[in-house]
Coordinates of C-alpha atoms in Angstrom, one line a residue:
X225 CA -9.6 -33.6 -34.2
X226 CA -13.1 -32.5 -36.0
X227 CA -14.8 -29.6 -35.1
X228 CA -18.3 -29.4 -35.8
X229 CA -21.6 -26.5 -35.7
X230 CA -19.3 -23.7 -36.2
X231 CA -21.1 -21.1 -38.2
X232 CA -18.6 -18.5 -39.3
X233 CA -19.0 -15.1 -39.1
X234 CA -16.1 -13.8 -37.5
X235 CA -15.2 -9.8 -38.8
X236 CA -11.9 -7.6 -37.0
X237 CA -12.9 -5.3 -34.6
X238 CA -11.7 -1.9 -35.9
X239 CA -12.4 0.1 -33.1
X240 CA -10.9 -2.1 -30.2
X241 CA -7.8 -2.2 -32.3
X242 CA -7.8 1.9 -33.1
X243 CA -8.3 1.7 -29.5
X244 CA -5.3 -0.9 -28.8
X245 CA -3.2 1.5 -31.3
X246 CA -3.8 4.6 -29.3
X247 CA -2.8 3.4 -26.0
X248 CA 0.7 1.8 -27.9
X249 CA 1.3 5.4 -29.1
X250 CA 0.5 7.0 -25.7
X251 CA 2.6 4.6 -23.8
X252 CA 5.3 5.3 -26.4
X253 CA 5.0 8.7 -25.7
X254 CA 5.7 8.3 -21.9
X255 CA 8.3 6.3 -22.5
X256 CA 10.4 8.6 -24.6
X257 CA 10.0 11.6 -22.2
X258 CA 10.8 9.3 -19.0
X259 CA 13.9 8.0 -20.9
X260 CA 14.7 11.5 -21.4
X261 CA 14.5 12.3 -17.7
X262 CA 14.8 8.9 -15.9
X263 CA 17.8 7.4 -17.9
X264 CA 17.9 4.6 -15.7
X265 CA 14.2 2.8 -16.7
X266 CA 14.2 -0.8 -17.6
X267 CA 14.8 -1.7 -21.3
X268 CA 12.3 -4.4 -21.7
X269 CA 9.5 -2.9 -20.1
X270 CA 8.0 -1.8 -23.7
X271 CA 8.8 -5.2 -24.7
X272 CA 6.4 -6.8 -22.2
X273 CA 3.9 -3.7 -22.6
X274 CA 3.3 -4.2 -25.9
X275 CA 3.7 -7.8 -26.4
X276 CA 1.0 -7.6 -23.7
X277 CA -1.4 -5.8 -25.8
X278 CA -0.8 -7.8 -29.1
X279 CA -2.1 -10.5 -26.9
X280 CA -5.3 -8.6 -25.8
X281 CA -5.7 -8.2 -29.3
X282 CA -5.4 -11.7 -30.1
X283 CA -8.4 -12.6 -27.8
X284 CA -10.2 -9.7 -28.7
X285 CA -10.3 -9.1 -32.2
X286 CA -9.1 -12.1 -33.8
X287 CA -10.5 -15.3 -35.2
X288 CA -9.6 -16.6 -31.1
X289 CA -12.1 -13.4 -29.8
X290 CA -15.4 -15.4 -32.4
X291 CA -14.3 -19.1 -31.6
X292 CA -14.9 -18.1 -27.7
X293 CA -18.6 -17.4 -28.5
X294 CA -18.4 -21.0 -30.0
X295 CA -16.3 -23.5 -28.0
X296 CA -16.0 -23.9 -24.3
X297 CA -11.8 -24.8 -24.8
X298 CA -11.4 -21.2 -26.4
X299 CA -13.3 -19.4 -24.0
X300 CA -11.2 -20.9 -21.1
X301 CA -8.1 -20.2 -23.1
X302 CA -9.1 -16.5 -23.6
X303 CA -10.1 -16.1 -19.9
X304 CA -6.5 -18.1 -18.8
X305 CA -5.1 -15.8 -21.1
X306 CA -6.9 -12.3 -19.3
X307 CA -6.5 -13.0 -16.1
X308 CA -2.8 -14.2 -16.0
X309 CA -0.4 -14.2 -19.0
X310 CA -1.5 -10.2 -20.3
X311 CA -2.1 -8.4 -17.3
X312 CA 1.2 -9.5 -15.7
X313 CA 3.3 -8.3 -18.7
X314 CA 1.1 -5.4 -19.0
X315 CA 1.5 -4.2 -15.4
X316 CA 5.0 -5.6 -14.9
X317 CA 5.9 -2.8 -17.4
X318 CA 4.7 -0.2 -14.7
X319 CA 2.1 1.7 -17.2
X320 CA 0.5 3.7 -15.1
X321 CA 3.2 5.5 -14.4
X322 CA 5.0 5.8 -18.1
X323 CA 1.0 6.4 -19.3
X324 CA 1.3 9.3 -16.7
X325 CA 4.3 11.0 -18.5
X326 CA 2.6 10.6 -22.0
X327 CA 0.0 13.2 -20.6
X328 CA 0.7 16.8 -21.7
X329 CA 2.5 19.1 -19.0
X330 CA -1.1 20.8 -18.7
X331 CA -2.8 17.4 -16.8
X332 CA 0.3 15.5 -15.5
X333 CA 0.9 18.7 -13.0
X334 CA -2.5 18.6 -11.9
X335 CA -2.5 14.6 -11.8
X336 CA 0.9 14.2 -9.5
X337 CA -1.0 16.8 -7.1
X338 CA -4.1 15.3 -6.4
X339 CA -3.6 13.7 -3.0
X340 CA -3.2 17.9 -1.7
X341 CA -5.9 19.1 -3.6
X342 CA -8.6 16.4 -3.0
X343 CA -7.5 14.9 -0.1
X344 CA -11.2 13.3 0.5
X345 CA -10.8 11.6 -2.8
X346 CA -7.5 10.1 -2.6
X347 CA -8.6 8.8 0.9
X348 CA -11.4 6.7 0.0
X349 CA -9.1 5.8 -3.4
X350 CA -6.6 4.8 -0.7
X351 CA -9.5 2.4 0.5
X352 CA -10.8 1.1 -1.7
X353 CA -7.6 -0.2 -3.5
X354 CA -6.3 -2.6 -0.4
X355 CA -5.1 -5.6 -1.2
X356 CA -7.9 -7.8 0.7
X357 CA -10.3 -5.8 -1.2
X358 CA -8.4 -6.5 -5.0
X359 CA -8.3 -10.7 -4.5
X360 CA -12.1 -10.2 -3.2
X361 CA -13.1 -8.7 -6.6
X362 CA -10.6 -10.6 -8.7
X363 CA -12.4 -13.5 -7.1
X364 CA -15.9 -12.5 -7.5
X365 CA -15.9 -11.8 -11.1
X366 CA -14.1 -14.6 -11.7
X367 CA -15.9 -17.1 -10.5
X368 CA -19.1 -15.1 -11.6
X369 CA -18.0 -15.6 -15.3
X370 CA -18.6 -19.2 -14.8
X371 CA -21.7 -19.4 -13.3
X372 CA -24.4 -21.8 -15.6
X373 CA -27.2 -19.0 -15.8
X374 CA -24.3 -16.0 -16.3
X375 CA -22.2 -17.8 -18.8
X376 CA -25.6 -18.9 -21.1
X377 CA -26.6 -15.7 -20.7
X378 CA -22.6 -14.4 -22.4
X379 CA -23.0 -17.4 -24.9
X380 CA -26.3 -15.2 -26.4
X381 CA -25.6 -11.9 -26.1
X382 CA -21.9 -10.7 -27.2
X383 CA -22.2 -7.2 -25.4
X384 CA -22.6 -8.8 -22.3
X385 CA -19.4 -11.1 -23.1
X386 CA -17.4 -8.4 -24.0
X387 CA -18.8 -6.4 -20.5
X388 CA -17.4 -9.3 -19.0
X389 CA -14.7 -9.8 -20.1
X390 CA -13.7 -6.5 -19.5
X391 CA -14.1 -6.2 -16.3
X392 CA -12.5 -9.2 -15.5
X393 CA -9.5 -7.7 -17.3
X394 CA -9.7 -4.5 -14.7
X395 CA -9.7 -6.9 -11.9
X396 CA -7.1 -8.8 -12.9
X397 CA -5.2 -5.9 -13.2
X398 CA -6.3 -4.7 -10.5
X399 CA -4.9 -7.8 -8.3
X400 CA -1.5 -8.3 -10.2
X401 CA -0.9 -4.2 -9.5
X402 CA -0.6 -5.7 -6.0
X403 CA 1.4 -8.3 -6.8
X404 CA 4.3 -6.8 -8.4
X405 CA 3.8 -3.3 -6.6
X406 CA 4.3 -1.2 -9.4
X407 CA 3.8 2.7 -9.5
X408 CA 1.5 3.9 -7.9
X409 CA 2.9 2.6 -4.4
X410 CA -0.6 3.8 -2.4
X411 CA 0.3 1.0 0.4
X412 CA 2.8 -0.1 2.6
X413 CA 4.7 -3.0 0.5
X414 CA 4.0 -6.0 1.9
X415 CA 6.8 -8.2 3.3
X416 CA 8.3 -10.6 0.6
X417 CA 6.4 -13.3 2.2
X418 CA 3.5 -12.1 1.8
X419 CA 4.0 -10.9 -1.7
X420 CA 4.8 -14.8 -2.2
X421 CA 1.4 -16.0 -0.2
X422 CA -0.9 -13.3 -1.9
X423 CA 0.5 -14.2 -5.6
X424 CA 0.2 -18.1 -4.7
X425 CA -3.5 -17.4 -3.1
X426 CA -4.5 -15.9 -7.2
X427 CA -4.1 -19.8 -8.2
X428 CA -6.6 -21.1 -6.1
X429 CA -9.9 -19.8 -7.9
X430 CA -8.6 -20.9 -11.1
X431 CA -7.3 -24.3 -10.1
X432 CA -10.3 -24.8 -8.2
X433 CA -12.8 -24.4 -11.3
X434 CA -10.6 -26.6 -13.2
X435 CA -10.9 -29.5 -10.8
X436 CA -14.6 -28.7 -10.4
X437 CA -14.8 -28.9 -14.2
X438 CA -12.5 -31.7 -14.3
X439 CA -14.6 -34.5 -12.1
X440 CA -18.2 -33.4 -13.5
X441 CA -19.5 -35.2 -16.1
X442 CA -22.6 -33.5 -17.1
X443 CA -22.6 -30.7 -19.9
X444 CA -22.9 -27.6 -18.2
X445 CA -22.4 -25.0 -20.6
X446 CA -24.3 -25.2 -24.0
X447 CA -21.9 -24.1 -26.8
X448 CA -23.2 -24.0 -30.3
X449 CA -20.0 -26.0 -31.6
X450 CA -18.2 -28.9 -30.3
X451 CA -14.8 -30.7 -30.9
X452 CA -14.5 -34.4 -31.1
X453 CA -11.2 -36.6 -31.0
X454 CA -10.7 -39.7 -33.0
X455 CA -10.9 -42.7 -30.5
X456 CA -11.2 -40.5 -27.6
X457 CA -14.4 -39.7 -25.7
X458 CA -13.1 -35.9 -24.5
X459 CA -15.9 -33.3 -25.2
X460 CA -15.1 -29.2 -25.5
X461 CA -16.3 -29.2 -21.8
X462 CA -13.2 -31.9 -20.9
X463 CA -10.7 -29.9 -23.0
X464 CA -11.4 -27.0 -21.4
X465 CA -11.3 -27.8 -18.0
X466 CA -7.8 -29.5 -18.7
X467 CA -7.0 -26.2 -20.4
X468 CA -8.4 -24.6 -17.1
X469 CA -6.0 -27.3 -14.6
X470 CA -2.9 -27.4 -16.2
X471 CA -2.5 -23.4 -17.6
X472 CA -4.6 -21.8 -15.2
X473 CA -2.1 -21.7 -12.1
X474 CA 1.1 -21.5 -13.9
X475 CA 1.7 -18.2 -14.6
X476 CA 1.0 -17.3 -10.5
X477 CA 3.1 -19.9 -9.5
X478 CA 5.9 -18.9 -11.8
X479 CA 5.4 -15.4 -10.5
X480 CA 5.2 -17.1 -6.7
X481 CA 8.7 -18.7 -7.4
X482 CA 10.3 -15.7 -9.3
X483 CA 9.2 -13.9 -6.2
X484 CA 11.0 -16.4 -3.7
X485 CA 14.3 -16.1 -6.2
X486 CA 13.9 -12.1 -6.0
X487 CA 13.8 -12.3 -1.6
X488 CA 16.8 -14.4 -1.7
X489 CA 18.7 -12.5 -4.1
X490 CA 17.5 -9.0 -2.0
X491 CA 18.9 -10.9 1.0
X492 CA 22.4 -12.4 -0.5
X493 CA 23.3 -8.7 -1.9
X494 CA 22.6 -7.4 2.3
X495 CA 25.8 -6.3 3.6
X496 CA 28.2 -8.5 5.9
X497 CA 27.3 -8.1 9.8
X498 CA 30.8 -8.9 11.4
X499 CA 29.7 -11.3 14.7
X500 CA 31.3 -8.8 17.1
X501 CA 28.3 -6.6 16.3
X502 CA 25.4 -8.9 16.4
X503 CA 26.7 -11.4 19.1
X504 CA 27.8 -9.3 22.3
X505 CA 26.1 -9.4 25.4
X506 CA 23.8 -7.2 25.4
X507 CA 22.3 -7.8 21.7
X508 CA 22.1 -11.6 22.9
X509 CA 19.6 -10.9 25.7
X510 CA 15.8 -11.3 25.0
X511 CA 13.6 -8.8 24.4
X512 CA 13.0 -7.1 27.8
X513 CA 15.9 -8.6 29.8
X514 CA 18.8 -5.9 28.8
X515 CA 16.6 -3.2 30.7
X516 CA 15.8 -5.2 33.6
X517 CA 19.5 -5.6 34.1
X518 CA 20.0 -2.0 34.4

């Protein structure tokens, strides 16, 4: 593999990761005083916290976070990466609420009140964080990311690639907060299935811009570098969109399937229902019948 046009001039990005290092330490601090007064908190979560924001600093500040602003493939790769693999170990490590107990006494009082003392607020929060409303603007920026015009415009200028990015981190967040409805619970939990259905529903924009990218053979996106294969006629724009296919889906459908094993499990640990309780007469009626008979 050869790839040529790159001009190098990659630097770290102090601030994002002085940023990065702040929120480890604040997280850390909410986890120590929940384990101090909620003994019975999931090991691993700071596991998947932080190796969630190693990985957002991996796209963001590394050598990865310059080749996106050169080849299509990395740019996918970071996106895949944003919207799937980081926020699910980010929010599956419930940081809201551990960020929430990292807060001095002074605003976490004041925070856990809020729904009393601006009741207006909290109902239009309550609003406009339904579900519908999180896959329509997961979906939205997503897709918007790859539009021709958008995207050339994010090739040229980096502060609008970083905007970007950004807030397609917030939405995905935003979605997979849904998903795996971690604290805090503003909604009615949906039913298992539909937990399964909404999680599977997440693949479909991605797949679907892979299989676009997949069948088209004209450049779309103008990248200023491009990778060749020897005896292969793939360009960055095929790699990509094979990038796109086969890694964009996975991690939903993993979740989707982990999901499934969780709603069986939940239903193998129900308690036995001895037949004499569920099967006599009047339980075996339908609905409507047992007060007719009276």
């Amino acid at each position: 593999m050869e790839v040529n046009g790159i001009t190098w001039t990659w630097q770290w990005r102090w601030l994002f990761t002085a940023v990065i290092l702040f929120i480890a330490l604040w997280y850390g601090r909410g986890w120590d005083y929940g384990r101090r007064h909620h003994p019975k908190q999931a090991s691993r979560q700071p596991i998947l916290f932080y190796a969630g924001l190693l990985l957002l600093l991996l796209i963001a500040a590394s050598p990865l976070s310059f080749l996106g602003t050169q080849l299509f493939a990395m740019r996918v790769l970071q996106r895949i990466l944003l919207v799937a693999l980081i926020p699910a170990l980010i929010m599956v490590s419930d940081p809201l609420a551990i960020l929430a107990d990292g807060l001095p006494q002074r605003y976490r009082t004041p925070l856990s009140q809020l729904p009393d003392t601006h009741p207006r607020f909290w109902a239009a929060f309550y609003q406009l964080t339904r579900p519908a409303l999180a896959w329509f603007l997961f979906l939205i920026i997503f897709w918007l990311g790859y539009d021709p015009q958008f995207h050339q415009f994010t090739i040229r200028h980096e502060w609008l690639h970083g905007l970007g990015m950004a807030l397609l981190f917030l939405a995905a967040c935003f979605y997979w907060w849904h998903i795996l409805a971690v604290s805090p619970r503003l909604h009615e939990p949906m039913t298992p299935i539909m937990r399964i259905g909404y999680t599977l529903v997440g693949a479909l924009p991605v797949k679907l811009v892979g299989l676009i990218l997949l069948f088209t053979t004209a450049t779309i996106y103008n990248y200023p570098a491009s990778i060749q294969f020897k005896g292969l006629t793939l360009s960055d724009q095929s790699v990509g969109a094979m990038i796109h296919w086969s890694l964009g889906g996975i991690i939903f459908t993993w979740i989707g399937f982990y999901l499934i094993r969780q709603w069986l499990d939940d239903e193998e640990q129900k308690p036995y229902l001895s037949p004499t309780v569920w099967s006599t007469e009047e339980n075996m009626l339908a609905p409507g019948l047992n007060e007719q008979s009276r």
